[in-house]
GROMACS .gro file of N, CA and C in nm:
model
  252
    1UNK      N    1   3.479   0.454  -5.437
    1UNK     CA    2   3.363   0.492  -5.362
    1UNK      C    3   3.331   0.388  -5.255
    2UNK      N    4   3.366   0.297  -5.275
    2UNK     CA    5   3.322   0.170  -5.169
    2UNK      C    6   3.400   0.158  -5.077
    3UNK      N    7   3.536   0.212  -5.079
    3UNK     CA    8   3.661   0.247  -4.972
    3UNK      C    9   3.588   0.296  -4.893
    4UNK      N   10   3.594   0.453  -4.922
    4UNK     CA   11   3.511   0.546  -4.840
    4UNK      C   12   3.374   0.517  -4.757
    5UNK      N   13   3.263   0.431  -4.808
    5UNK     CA   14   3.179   0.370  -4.714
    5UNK      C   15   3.232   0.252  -4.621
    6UNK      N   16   3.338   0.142  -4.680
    6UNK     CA   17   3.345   0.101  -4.587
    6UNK      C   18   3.477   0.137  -4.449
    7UNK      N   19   3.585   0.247  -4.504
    7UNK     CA   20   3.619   0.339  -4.373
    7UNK      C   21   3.492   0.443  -4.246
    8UNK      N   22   3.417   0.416  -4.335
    8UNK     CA   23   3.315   0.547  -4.278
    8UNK      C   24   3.248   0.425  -4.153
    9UNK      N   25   3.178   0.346  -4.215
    9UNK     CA   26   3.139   0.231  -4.145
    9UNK      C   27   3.262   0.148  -4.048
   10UNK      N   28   3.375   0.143  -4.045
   10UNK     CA   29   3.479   0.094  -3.968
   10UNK      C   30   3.499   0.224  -3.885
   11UNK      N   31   3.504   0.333  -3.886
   11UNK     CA   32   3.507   0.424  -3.792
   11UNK      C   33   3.430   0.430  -3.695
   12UNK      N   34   3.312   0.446  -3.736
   12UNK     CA   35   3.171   0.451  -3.658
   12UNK      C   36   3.162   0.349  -3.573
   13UNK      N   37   3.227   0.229  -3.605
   13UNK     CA   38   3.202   0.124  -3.516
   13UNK      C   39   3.276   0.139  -3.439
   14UNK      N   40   3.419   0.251  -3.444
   14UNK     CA   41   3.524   0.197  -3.348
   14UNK      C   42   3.443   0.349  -3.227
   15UNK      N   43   3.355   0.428  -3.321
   15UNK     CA   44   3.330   0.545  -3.199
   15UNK      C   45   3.222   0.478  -3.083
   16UNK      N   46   3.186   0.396  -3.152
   16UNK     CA   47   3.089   0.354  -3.042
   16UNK      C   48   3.123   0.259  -2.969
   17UNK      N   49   3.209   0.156  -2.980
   17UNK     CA   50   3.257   0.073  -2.952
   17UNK      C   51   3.300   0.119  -2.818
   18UNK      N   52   3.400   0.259  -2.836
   18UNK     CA   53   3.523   0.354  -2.704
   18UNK      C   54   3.448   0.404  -2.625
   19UNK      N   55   3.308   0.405  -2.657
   19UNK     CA   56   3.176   0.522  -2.552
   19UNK      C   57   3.137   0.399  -2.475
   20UNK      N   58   3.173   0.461  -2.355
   20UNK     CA   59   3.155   0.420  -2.196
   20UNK      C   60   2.983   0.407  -2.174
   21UNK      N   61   2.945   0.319  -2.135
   21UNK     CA   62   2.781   0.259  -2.120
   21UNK      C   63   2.741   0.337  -1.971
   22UNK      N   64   2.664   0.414  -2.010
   22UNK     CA   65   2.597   0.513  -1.887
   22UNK      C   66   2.567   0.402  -1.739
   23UNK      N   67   2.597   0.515  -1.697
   23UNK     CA   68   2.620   0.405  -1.549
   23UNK      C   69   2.504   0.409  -1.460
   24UNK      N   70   2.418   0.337  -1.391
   24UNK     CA   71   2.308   0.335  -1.296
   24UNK      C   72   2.380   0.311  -1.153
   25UNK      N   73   2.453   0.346  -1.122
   25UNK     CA   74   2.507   0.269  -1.008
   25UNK      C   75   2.471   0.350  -0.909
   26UNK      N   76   2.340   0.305  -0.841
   26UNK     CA   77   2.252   0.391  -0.754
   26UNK      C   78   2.275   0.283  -0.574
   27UNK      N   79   2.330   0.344  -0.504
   27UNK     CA   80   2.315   0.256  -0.383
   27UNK      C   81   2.195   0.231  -0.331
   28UNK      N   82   2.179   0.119  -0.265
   28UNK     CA   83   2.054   0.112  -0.171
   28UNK      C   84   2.076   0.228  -0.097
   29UNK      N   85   2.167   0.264  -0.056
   29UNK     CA   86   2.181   0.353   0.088
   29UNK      C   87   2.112   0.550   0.035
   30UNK      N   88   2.172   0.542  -0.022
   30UNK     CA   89   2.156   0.669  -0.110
   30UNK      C   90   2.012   0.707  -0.167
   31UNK      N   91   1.932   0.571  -0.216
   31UNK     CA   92   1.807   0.552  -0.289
   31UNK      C   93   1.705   0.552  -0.128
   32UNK      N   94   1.742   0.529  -0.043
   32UNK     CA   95   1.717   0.490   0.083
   32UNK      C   96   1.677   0.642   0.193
   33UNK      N   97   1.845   0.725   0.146
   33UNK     CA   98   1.826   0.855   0.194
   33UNK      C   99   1.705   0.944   0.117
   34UNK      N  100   1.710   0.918  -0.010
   34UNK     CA  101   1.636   0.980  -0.103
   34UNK      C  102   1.469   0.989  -0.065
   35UNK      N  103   1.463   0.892  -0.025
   35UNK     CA  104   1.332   0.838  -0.048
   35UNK      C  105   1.271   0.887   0.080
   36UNK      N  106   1.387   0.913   0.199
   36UNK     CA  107   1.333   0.977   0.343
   36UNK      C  108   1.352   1.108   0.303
   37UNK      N  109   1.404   1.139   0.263
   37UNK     CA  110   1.420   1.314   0.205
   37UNK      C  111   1.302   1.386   0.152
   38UNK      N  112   1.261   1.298   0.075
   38UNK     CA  113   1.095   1.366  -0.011
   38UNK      C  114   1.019   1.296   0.066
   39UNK      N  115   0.993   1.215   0.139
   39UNK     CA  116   0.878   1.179   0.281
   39UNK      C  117   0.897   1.290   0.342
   40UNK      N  118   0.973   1.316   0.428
   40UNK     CA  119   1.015   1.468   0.512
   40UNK      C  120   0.959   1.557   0.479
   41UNK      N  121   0.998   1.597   0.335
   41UNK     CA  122   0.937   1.713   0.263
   41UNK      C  123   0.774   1.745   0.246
   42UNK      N  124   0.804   1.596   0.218
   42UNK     CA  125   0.619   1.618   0.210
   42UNK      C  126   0.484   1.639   0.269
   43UNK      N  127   0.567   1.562   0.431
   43UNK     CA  128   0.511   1.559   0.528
   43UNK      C  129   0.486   1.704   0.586
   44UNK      N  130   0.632   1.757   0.590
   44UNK     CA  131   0.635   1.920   0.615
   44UNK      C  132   0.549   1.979   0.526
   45UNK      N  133   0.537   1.966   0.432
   45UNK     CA  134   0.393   2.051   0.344
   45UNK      C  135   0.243   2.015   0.391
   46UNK      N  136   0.234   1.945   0.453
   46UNK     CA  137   0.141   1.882   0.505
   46UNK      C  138   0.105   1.922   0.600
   47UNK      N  139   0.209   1.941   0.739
   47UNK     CA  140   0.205   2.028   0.869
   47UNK      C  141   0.153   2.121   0.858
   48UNK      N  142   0.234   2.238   0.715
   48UNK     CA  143   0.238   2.366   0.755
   48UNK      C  144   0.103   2.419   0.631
   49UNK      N  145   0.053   2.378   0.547
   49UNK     CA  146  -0.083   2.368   0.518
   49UNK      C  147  -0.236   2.359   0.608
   50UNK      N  148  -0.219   2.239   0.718
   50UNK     CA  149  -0.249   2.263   0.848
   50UNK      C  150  -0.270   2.351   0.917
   51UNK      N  151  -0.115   2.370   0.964
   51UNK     CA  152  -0.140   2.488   1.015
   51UNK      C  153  -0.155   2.649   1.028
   52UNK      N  154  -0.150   2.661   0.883
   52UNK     CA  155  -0.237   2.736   0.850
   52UNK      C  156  -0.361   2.776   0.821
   53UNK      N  157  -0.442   2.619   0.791
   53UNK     CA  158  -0.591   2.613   0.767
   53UNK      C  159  -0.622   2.669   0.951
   54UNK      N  160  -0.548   2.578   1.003
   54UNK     CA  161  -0.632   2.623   1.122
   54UNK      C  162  -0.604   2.777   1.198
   55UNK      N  163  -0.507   2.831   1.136
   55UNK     CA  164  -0.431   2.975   1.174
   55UNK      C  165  -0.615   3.064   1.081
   56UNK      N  166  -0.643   3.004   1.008
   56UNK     CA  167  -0.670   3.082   0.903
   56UNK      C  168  -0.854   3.053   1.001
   57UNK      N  169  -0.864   2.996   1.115
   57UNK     CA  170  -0.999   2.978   1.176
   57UNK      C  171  -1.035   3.052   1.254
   58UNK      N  172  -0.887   3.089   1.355
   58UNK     CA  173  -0.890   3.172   1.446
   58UNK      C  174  -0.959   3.280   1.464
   59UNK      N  175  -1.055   3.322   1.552
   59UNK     CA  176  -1.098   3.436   1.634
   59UNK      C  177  -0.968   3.550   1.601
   60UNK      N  178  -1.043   3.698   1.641
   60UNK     CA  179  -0.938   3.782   1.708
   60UNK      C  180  -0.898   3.782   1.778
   61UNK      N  181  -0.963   3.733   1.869
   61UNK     CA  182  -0.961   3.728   2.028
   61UNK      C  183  -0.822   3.624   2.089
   62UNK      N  184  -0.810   3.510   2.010
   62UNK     CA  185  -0.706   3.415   1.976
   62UNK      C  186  -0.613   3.468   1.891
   63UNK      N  187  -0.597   3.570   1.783
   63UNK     CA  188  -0.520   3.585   1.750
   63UNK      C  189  -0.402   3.742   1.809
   64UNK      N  190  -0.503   3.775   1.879
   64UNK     CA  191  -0.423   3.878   2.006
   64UNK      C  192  -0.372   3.779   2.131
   65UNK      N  193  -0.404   3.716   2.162
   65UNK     CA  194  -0.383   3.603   2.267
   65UNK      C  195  -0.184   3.566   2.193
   66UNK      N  196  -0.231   3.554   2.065
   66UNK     CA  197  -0.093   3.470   1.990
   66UNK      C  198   0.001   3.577   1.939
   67UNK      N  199  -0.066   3.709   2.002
   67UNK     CA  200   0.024   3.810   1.916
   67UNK      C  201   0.012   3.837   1.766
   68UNK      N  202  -0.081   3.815   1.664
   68UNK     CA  203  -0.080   3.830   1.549
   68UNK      C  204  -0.191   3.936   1.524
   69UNK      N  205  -0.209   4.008   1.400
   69UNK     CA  206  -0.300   4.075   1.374
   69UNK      C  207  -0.353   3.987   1.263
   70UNK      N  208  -0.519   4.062   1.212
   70UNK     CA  209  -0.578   3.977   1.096
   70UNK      C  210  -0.495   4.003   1.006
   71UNK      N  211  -0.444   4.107   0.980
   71UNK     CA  212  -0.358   4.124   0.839
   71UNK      C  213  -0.214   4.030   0.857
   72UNK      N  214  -0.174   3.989   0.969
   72UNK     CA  215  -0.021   3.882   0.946
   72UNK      C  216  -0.151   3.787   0.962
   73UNK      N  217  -0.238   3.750   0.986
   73UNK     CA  218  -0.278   3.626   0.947
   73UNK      C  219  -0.315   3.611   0.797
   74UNK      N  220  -0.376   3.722   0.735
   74UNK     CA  221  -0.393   3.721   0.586
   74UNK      C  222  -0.251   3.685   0.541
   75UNK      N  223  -0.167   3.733   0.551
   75UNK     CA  224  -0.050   3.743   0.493
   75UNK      C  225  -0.012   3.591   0.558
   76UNK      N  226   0.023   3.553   0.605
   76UNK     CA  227   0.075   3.423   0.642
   76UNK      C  228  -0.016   3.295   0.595
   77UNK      N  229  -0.171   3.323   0.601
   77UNK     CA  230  -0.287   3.205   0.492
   77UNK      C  231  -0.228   3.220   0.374
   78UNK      N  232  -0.197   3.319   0.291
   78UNK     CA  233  -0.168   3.335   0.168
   78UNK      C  234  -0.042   3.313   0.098
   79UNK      N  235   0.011   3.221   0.186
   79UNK     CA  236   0.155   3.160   0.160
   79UNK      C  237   0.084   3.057   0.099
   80UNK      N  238   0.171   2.979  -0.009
   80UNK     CA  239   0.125   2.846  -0.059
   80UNK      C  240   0.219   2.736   0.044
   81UNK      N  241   0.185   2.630  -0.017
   81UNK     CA  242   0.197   2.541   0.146
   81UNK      C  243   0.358   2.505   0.120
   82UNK      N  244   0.471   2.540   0.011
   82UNK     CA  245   0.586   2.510  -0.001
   82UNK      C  246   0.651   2.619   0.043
   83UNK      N  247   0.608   2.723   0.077
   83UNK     CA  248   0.689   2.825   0.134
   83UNK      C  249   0.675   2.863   0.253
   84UNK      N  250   0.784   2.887   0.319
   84UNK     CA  251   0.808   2.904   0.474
   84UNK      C  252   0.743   2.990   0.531
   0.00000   0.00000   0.00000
């Protein structure tokens, strides 16, 4: 019986021993792109929230001027600010 625990225990050590240590290997450059990628993004949610608050102020009178009716302006306020 004591074979068997200590093969069981000499195995185990050799499985962990062969497992490769998870890798972080994150570039500056990459962490760098990343980080302008979701600024961008966010900023663009930001714009187009905007400009819709202010789409969403407009007169009729301005919004025939721009070519839109109240109903594409309903429909276009009622976008949430991540969708195009």
């Amino acid at each position: 019986m004591t074979i068997g625990v200590q093969k069981s225990r000499a195995l185990s050590g050799v499985r962990t021993a062969s497992r490769p240590a998870p890798s972080l290997d994150i570039s500056l450059k990459s962490l760098g792109t990343l980080i302008i990628r979701v600024s961008d993004t966010l900023l663009d949610w930001q714009d187009r929230a905007r400009q819709r608050h202010r789409l969403g102020e407009m007169d009729d009178h301005l919004l025939r001027d721009i070519g839109l009716s109240r109903a594409d302006l309903e429909h276009e306020t009622a976008k949430p600010f991540w969708r195009d």
